[in-house]
Tab-separated table of N, CA and C in Angstrom:
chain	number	residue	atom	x	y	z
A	836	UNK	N	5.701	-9.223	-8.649
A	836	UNK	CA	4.651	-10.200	-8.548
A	836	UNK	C	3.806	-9.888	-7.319
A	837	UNK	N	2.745	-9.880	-7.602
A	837	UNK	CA	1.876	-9.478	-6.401
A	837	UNK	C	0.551	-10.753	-6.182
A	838	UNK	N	0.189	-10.665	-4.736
A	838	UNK	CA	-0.591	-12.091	-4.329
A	838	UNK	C	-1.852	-11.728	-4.528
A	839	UNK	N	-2.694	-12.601	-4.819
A	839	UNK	CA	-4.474	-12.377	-4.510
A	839	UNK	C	-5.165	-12.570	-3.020
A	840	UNK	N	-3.917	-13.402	-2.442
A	840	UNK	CA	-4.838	-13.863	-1.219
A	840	UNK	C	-4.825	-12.738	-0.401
A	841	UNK	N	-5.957	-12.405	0.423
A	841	UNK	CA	-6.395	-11.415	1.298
A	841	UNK	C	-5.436	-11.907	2.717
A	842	UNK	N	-4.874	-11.262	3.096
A	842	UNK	CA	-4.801	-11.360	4.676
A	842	UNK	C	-5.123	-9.912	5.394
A	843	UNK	N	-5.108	-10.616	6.886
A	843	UNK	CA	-5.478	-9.596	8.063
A	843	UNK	C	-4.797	-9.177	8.340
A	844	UNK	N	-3.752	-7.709	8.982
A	844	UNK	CA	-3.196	-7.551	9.649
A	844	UNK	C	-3.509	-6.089	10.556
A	845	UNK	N	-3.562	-6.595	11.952
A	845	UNK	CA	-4.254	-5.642	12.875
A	845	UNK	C	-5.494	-5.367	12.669
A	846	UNK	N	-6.370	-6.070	12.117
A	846	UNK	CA	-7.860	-6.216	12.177
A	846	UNK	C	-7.878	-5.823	10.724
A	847	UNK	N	-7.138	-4.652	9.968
A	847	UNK	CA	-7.064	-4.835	8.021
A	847	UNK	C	-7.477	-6.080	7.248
A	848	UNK	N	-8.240	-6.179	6.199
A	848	UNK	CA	-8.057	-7.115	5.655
A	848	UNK	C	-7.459	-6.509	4.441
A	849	UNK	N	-6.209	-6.605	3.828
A	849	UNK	CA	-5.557	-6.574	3.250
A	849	UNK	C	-5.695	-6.979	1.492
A	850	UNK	N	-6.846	-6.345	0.294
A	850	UNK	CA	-7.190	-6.929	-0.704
A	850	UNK	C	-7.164	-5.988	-1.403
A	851	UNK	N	-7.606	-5.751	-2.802
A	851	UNK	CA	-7.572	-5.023	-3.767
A	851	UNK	C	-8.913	-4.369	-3.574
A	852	UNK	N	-9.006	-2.757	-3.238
A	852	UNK	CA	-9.840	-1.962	-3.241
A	852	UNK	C	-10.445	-1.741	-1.916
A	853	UNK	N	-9.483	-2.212	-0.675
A	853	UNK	CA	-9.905	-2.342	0.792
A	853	UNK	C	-9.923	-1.074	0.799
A	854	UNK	N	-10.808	-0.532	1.931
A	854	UNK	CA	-10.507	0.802	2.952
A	854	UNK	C	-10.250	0.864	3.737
A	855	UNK	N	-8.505	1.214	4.225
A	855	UNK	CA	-7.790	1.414	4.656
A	855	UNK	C	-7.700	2.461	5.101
A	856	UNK	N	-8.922	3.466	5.047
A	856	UNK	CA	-8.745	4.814	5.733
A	856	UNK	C	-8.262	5.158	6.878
A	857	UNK	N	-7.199	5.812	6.926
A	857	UNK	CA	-6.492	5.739	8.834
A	857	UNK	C	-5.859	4.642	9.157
A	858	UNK	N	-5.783	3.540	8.911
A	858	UNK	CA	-5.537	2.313	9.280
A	858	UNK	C	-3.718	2.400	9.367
A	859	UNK	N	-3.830	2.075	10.839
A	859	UNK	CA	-2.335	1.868	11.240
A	859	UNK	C	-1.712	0.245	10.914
A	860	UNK	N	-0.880	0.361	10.184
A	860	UNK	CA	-0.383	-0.355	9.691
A	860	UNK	C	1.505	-0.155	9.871
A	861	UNK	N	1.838	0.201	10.957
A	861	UNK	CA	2.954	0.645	11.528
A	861	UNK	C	3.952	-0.713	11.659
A	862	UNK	N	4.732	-0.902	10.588
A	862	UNK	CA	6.092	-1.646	10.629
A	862	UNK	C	5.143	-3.005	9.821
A	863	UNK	N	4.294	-2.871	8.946
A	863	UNK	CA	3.356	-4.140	8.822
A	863	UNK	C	4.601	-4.876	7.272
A	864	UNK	N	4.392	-6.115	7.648
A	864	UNK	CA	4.600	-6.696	5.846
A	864	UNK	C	3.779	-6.843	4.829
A	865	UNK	N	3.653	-6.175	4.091
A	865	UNK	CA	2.932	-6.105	2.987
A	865	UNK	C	3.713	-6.589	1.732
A	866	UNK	N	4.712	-7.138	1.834
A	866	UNK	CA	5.575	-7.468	0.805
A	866	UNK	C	4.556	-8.295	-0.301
A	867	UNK	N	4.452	-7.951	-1.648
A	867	UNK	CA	3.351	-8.810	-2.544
A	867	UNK	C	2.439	-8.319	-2.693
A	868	UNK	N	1.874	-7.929	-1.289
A	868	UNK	CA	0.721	-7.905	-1.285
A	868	UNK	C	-0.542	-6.864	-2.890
A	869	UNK	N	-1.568	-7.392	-2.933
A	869	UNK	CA	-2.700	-6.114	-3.715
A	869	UNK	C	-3.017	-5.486	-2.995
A	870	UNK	N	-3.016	-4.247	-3.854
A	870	UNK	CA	-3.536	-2.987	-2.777
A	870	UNK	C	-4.149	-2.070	-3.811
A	871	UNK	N	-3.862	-2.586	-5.223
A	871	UNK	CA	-4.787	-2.069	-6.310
A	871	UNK	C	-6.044	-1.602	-6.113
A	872	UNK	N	-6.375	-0.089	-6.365
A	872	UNK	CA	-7.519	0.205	-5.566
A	872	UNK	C	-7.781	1.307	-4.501
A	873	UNK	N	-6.947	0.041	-3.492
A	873	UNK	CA	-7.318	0.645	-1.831
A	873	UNK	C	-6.944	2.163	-1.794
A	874	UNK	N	-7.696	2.665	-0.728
A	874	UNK	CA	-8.120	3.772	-0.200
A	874	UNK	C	-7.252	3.638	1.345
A	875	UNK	N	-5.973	3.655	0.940
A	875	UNK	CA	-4.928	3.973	1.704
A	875	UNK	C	-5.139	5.818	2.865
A	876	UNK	N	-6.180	6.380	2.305
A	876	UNK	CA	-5.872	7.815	2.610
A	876	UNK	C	-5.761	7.939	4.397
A	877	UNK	N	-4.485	8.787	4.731
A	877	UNK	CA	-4.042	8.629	5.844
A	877	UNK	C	-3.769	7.821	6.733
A	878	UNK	N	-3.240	6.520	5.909
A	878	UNK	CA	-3.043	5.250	6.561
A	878	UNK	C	-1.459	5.580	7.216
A	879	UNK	N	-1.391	4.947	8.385
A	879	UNK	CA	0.205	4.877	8.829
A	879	UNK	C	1.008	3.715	8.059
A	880	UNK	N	2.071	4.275	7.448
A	880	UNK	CA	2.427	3.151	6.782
A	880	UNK	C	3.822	3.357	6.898
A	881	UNK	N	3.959	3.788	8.494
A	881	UNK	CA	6.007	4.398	8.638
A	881	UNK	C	6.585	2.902	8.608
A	882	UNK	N	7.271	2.612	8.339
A	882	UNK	CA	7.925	1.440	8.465
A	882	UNK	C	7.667	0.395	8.041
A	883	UNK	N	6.353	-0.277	6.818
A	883	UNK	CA	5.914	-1.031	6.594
A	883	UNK	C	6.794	-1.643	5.386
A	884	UNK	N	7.072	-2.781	4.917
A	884	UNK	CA	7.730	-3.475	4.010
A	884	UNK	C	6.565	-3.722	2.729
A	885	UNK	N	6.898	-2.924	1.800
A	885	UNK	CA	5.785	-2.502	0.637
A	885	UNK	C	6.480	-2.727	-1.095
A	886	UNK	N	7.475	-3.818	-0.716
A	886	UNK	CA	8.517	-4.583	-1.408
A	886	UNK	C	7.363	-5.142	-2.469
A	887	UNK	N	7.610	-4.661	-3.841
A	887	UNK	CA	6.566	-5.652	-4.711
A	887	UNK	C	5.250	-5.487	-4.538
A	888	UNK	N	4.632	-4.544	-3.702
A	888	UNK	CA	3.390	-4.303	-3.559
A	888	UNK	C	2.543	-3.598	-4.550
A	889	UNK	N	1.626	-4.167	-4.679
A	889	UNK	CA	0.992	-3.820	-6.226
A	889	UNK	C	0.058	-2.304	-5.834
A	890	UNK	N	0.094	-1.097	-5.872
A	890	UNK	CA	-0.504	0.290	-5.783
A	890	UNK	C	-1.119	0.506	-6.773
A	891	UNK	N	-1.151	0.240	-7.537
A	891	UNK	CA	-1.643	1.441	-8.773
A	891	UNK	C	-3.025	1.481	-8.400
A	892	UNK	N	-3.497	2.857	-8.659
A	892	UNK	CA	-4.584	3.221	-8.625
A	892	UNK	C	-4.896	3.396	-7.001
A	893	UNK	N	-4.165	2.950	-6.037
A	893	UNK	CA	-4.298	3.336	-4.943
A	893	UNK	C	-4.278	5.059	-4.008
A	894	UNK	N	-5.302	5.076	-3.551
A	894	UNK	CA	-5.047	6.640	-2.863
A	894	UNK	C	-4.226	6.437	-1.554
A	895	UNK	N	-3.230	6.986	-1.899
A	895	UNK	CA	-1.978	7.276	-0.452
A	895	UNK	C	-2.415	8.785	-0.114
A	896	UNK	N	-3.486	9.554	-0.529
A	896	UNK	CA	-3.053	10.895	0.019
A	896	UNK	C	-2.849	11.016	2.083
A	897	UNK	N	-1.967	11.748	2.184
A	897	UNK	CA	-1.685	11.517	3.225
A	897	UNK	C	-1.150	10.871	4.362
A	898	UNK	N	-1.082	9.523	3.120
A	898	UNK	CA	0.003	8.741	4.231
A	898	UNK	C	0.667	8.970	4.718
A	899	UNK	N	0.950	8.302	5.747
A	899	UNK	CA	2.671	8.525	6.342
A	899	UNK	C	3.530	7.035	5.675
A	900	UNK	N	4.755	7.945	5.114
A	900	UNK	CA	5.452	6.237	4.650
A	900	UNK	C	6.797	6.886	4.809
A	901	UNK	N	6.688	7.574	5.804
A	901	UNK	CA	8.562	7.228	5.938
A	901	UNK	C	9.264	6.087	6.485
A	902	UNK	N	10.220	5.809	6.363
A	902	UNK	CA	10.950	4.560	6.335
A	902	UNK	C	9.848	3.360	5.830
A	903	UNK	N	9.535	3.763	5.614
A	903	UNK	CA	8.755	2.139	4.609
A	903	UNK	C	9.680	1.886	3.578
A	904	UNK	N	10.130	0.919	3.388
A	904	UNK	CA	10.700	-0.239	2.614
A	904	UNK	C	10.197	-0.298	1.160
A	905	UNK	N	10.895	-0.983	0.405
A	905	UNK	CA	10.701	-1.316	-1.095
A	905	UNK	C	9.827	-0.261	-1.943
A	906	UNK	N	10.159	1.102	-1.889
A	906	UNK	CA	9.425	1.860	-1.941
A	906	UNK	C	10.351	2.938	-2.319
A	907	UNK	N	9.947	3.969	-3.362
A	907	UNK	CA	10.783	5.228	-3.230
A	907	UNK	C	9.674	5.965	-4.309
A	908	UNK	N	10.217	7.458	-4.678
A	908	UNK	CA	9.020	8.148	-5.151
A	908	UNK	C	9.330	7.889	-6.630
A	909	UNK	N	9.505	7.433	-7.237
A	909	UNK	CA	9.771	7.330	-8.768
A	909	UNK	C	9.175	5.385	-8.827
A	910	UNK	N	9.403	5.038	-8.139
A	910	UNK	CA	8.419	3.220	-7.877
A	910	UNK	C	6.998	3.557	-7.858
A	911	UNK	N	7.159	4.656	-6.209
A	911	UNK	CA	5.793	4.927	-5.655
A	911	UNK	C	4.773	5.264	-6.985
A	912	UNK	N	5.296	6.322	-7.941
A	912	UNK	CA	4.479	6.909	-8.695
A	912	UNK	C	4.665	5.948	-10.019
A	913	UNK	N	4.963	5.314	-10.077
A	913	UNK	CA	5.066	3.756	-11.363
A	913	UNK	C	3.803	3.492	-10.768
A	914	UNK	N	3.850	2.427	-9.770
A	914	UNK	CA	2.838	1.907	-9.432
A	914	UNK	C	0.954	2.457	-8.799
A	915	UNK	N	1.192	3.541	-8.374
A	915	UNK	CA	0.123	3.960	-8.527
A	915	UNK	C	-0.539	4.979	-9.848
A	916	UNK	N	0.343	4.907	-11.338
A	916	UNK	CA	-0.156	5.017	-12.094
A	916	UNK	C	0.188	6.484	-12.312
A	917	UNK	N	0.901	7.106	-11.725
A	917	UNK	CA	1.084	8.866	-11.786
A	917	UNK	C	2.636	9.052	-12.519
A	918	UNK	N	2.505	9.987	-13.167
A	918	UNK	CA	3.627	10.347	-13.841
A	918	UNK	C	4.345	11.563	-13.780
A	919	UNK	N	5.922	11.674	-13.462
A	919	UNK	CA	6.171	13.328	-14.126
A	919	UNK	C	7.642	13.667	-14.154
């Protein structure tokens, strides 16, 4: 289940199709959150709680998501729509 409401975190506003380019987001909760869309590319996302977080269609190229939470590469690629 994922939320509609936008929040801020570290000046991010946190919505479906944000740009998030670079955006450190280091240990953030994103649990729920939409991210459908967003333009994640090279966002820090080591440690962030990404539990239920709605991706698909999101660009992670480059992220960093180690130790990030609710997350693994067979979820990761469910939800952002990639297959293999």
């Amino acid at each position: 289940m994922t939320t509609t409401t936008t929040k801020t975190i570290n000046g991010y506003e946190i919505k479906p199709g944000a740009d998030l380019t670079g955006a450190d987001l280091t240990g953030a909760d994103l649990t729920g959150a939409n991210l459908r869309g967003a333009n994640l590319q090279g966002a820090n996302l080591i440690g962030a709680d990404l539990t239920g977080a709605e991706l698909y269609a999101a660009n992670l190229t480059g992220a960093a998501l180690h130790g990030a939470k609710g997350i693994s590469a067979g979820t990761l690629a469910k939800r952002i729509g990639v297959w293999f």
